[in-house]
Amino acid sequence: MSYVDGFACAVPTANKEQYLSYAKLAASVFKEHGAEQVIECWGDDVPDGKVTSFPLAVQRKADETIVFSWIRWPSRAIRDQAWEKAMQDPRLSPEENPMPFDGKRLIYGGFEMLLEV
């Protein structure tokens, strides 16, 4: 079954188009290295929580929007190889293409898929 990388971050709302350009470039790099699908979602109905929530998890500021995204890979092995290659790709270097958000507040992880319907 497929393997998924999941991400959540807070992007300055004013940087939406810049983020989209960044995401398109990153998606093309990941697809070149084996990603089956890259999904980027701009928060529209992301409520604040008292104990847990996306806004709390990424320390969203008033002028930021939550982004939720994932990459589906054929397997963890392909994902591991792809990330190694992608991190060496100059198109994704911070000098060449800086992230349009605070990467220190990015939440990410890799997940084995249990069910796909």
PDB file of C-alpha atoms in Angstrom:
ATOM      1  CA  MET A   1       0.000   0.000   0.000  1.00  0.00           C
ATOM      2  CA  SER A   2       1.097   3.608  -0.561  1.00  0.00           C
ATOM      3  CA  TYR A   3       3.044   5.770   1.865  1.00  0.00           C
ATOM      4  CA  VAL A   4       2.033   9.343   2.727  1.00  0.00           C
ATOM      5  CA  ASP A   5       3.918  12.385   3.977  1.00  0.00           C
ATOM      6  CA  GLY A   6       1.607  14.855   5.723  1.00  0.00           C
ATOM      7  CA  PHE A   7       2.231  18.543   6.457  1.00  0.00           C
ATOM      8  CA  ALA A   8       0.574  21.455   8.215  1.00  0.00           C
ATOM      9  CA  CYS A   9       1.928  24.995   8.384  1.00  0.00           C
ATOM     10  CA  ALA A  10       0.862  28.607   8.824  1.00  0.00           C
ATOM     11  CA  VAL A  11       1.438  30.808   5.785  1.00  0.00           C
ATOM     12  CA  PRO A  12       1.140  34.595   5.837  1.00  0.00           C
ATOM     13  CA  THR A  13      -2.142  35.177   4.033  1.00  0.00           C
ATOM     14  CA  ALA A  14      -0.493  37.858   1.904  1.00  0.00           C
ATOM     15  CA  ASN A  15       1.931  35.171   0.613  1.00  0.00           C
ATOM     16  CA  LYS A  16      -0.761  32.928  -0.904  1.00  0.00           C
ATOM     17  CA  GLU A  17       0.420  33.318  -4.517  1.00  0.00           C
ATOM     18  CA  GLN A  18       4.066  33.052  -3.488  1.00  0.00           C
ATOM     19  CA  TYR A  19       3.233  29.865  -1.562  1.00  0.00           C
ATOM     20  CA  LEU A  20       1.383  28.440  -4.569  1.00  0.00           C
ATOM     21  CA  SER A  21       4.408  29.056  -6.803  1.00  0.00           C
ATOM     22  CA  TYR A  22       6.681  27.439  -4.222  1.00  0.00           C
ATOM     23  CA  ALA A  23       4.328  24.456  -3.885  1.00  0.00           C
ATOM     24  CA  LYS A  24       4.091  23.952  -7.654  1.00  0.00           C
ATOM     25  CA  LEU A  25       7.872  23.868  -7.970  1.00  0.00           C
ATOM     26  CA  ALA A  26       8.273  21.496  -5.016  1.00  0.00           C
ATOM     27  CA  ALA A  27       5.510  19.259  -6.399  1.00  0.00           C
ATOM     28  CA  SER A  28       7.280  18.996  -9.748  1.00  0.00           C
ATOM     29  CA  VAL A  29      10.509  17.979  -7.992  1.00  0.00           C
ATOM     30  CA  PHE A  30       8.709  15.347  -5.899  1.00  0.00           C
ATOM     31  CA  LYS A  31       6.854  13.998  -8.945  1.00  0.00           C
ATOM     32  CA  GLU A  32      10.169  13.731 -10.841  1.00  0.00           C
ATOM     33  CA  HIS A  33      11.430  11.539  -8.015  1.00  0.00           C
ATOM     34  CA  GLY A  34       8.420   9.235  -7.795  1.00  0.00           C
ATOM     35  CA  ALA A  35       5.553  10.960  -5.973  1.00  0.00           C
ATOM     36  CA  GLU A  36       2.184   9.741  -7.199  1.00  0.00           C
ATOM     37  CA  GLN A  37       0.196  12.723  -5.971  1.00  0.00           C
ATOM     38  CA  VAL A  38       0.840  16.075  -4.277  1.00  0.00           C
ATOM     39  CA  ILE A  39      -2.103  17.868  -2.647  1.00  0.00           C
ATOM     40  CA  GLU A  40      -2.003  21.419  -1.270  1.00  0.00           C
ATOM     41  CA  CYS A  41      -5.005  22.795   0.631  1.00  0.00           C
ATOM     42  CA  TRP A  42      -5.526  26.433   1.698  1.00  0.00           C
ATOM     43  CA  GLY A  43      -7.441  26.677   4.999  1.00  0.00           C
ATOM     44  CA  ASP A  44     -11.032  27.825   4.690  1.00  0.00           C
ATOM     45  CA  ASP A  45     -12.773  26.452   7.797  1.00  0.00           C
ATOM     46  CA  VAL A  46     -10.045  25.798  10.369  1.00  0.00           C
ATOM     47  CA  PRO A  47     -11.386  26.575  13.847  1.00  0.00           C
ATOM     48  CA  ASP A  48      -9.322  27.595  16.836  1.00  0.00           C
ATOM     49  CA  GLY A  49      -9.214  25.015  19.588  1.00  0.00           C
ATOM     50  CA  LYS A  50      -8.789  25.185  23.335  1.00  0.00           C
ATOM     51  CA  VAL A  51      -6.743  22.016  23.767  1.00  0.00           C
ATOM     52  CA  THR A  52      -5.725  20.987  20.243  1.00  0.00           C
ATOM     53  CA  SER A  53      -6.221  22.381  16.746  1.00  0.00           C
ATOM     54  CA  PHE A  54      -4.291  23.139  13.593  1.00  0.00           C
ATOM     55  CA  PRO A  55      -3.952  26.827  14.579  1.00  0.00           C
ATOM     56  CA  LEU A  56      -2.539  25.873  17.993  1.00  0.00           C
ATOM     57  CA  ALA A  57      -0.230  23.232  16.565  1.00  0.00           C
ATOM     58  CA  VAL A  58       1.440  25.602  14.096  1.00  0.00           C
ATOM     59  CA  GLN A  59       1.156  28.698  16.307  1.00  0.00           C
ATOM     60  CA  ARG A  60      -0.893  30.541  13.689  1.00  0.00           C
ATOM     61  CA  LYS A  61      -0.782  34.322  13.872  1.00  0.00           C
ATOM     62  CA  ALA A  62      -3.737  36.576  13.064  1.00  0.00           C
ATOM     63  CA  ASP A  63      -2.458  37.335   9.565  1.00  0.00           C
ATOM     64  CA  GLU A  64      -1.773  33.707   8.617  1.00  0.00           C
ATOM     65  CA  THR A  65      -3.741  30.886   6.984  1.00  0.00           C
ATOM     66  CA  ILE A  66      -3.357  27.178   7.690  1.00  0.00           C
ATOM     67  CA  VAL A  67      -2.091  25.008   4.839  1.00  0.00           C
ATOM     68  CA  PHE A  68      -2.652  21.260   4.966  1.00  0.00           C
ATOM     69  CA  SER A  69      -0.896  19.108   2.397  1.00  0.00           C
ATOM     70  CA  TRP A  70       0.237  15.608   1.640  1.00  0.00           C
ATOM     71  CA  ILE A  71       2.313  13.627  -0.801  1.00  0.00           C
ATOM     72  CA  ARG A  72       1.414  10.070  -1.753  1.00  0.00           C
ATOM     73  CA  TRP A  73       4.274   7.749  -2.671  1.00  0.00           C
ATOM     74  CA  PRO A  74       4.213   4.174  -4.016  1.00  0.00           C
ATOM     75  CA  SER A  75       6.217   2.986  -0.983  1.00  0.00           C
ATOM     76  CA  ARG A  76       8.314   4.193   1.917  1.00  0.00           C
ATOM     77  CA  ALA A  77      11.485   3.066   0.136  1.00  0.00           C
ATOM     78  CA  ILE A  78      10.710   5.236  -2.892  1.00  0.00           C
ATOM     79  CA  ARG A  79       9.797   8.126  -0.580  1.00  0.00           C
ATOM     80  CA  ASP A  80      13.071   7.834   1.342  1.00  0.00           C
ATOM     81  CA  GLN A  81      15.116   7.847  -1.881  1.00  0.00           C
ATOM     82  CA  ALA A  82      13.094  10.734  -3.296  1.00  0.00           C
ATOM     83  CA  TRP A  83      13.502  12.943  -0.231  1.00  0.00           C
ATOM     84  CA  GLU A  84      17.261  12.420  -0.298  1.00  0.00           C
ATOM     85  CA  LYS A  85      17.380  13.467  -3.964  1.00  0.00           C
ATOM     86  CA  ALA A  86      14.919  16.345  -3.498  1.00  0.00           C
ATOM     87  CA  MET A  87      16.921  17.824  -0.630  1.00  0.00           C
ATOM     88  CA  GLN A  88      19.968  17.889  -2.935  1.00  0.00           C
ATOM     89  CA  ASP A  89      18.002  19.530  -5.751  1.00  0.00           C
ATOM     90  CA  PRO A  90      19.134  23.171  -6.157  1.00  0.00           C
ATOM     91  CA  ARG A  91      15.568  24.208  -7.070  1.00  0.00           C
ATOM     92  CA  LEU A  92      14.565  23.541  -3.446  1.00  0.00           C
ATOM     93  CA  SER A  93      17.596  25.114  -1.777  1.00  0.00           C
ATOM     94  CA  PRO A  94      16.707  27.898   0.679  1.00  0.00           C
ATOM     95  CA  GLU A  95      19.069  30.238  -1.184  1.00  0.00           C
ATOM     96  CA  GLU A  96      17.421  29.569  -4.549  1.00  0.00           C
ATOM     97  CA  ASN A  97      13.822  29.195  -3.399  1.00  0.00           C
ATOM     98  CA  PRO A  98      13.178  30.338   0.194  1.00  0.00           C
ATOM     99  CA  MET A  99      10.059  29.020   1.900  1.00  0.00           C
ATOM    100  CA  PRO A 100       7.320  31.699   2.038  1.00  0.00           C
ATOM    101  CA  PHE A 101       6.452  30.712   5.633  1.00  0.00           C
ATOM    102  CA  ASP A 102       8.172  29.990   8.929  1.00  0.00           C
ATOM    103  CA  GLY A 103       9.569  26.492   8.481  1.00  0.00           C
ATOM    104  CA  LYS A 104      10.205  26.191  12.220  1.00  0.00           C
ATOM    105  CA  ARG A 105       6.429  25.898  12.700  1.00  0.00           C
ATOM    106  CA  LEU A 106       5.942  23.279   9.976  1.00  0.00           C
ATOM    107  CA  ILE A 107       4.532  19.982  11.245  1.00  0.00           C
ATOM    108  CA  TYR A 108       5.260  16.911   9.163  1.00  0.00           C
ATOM    109  CA  GLY A 109       5.439  13.161   9.347  1.00  0.00           C
ATOM    110  CA  GLY A 110       5.383   9.968   7.319  1.00  0.00           C
ATOM    111  CA  PHE A 111       2.463   7.552   7.515  1.00  0.00           C
ATOM    112  CA  GLU A 112       1.693   4.018   6.409  1.00  0.00           C
ATOM    113  CA  MET A 113      -1.699   3.932   4.758  1.00  0.00           C
ATOM    114  CA  LEU A 114      -4.220   1.707   6.519  1.00  0.00           C
ATOM    115  CA  LEU A 115      -7.271   2.260   4.326  1.00  0.00           C
ATOM    116  CA  GLU A 116      -8.032   3.814   0.984  1.00  0.00           C
ATOM    117  CA  VAL A 117     -11.616   3.713  -0.271  1.00  0.00           C
TER     118      VAL A 117
END
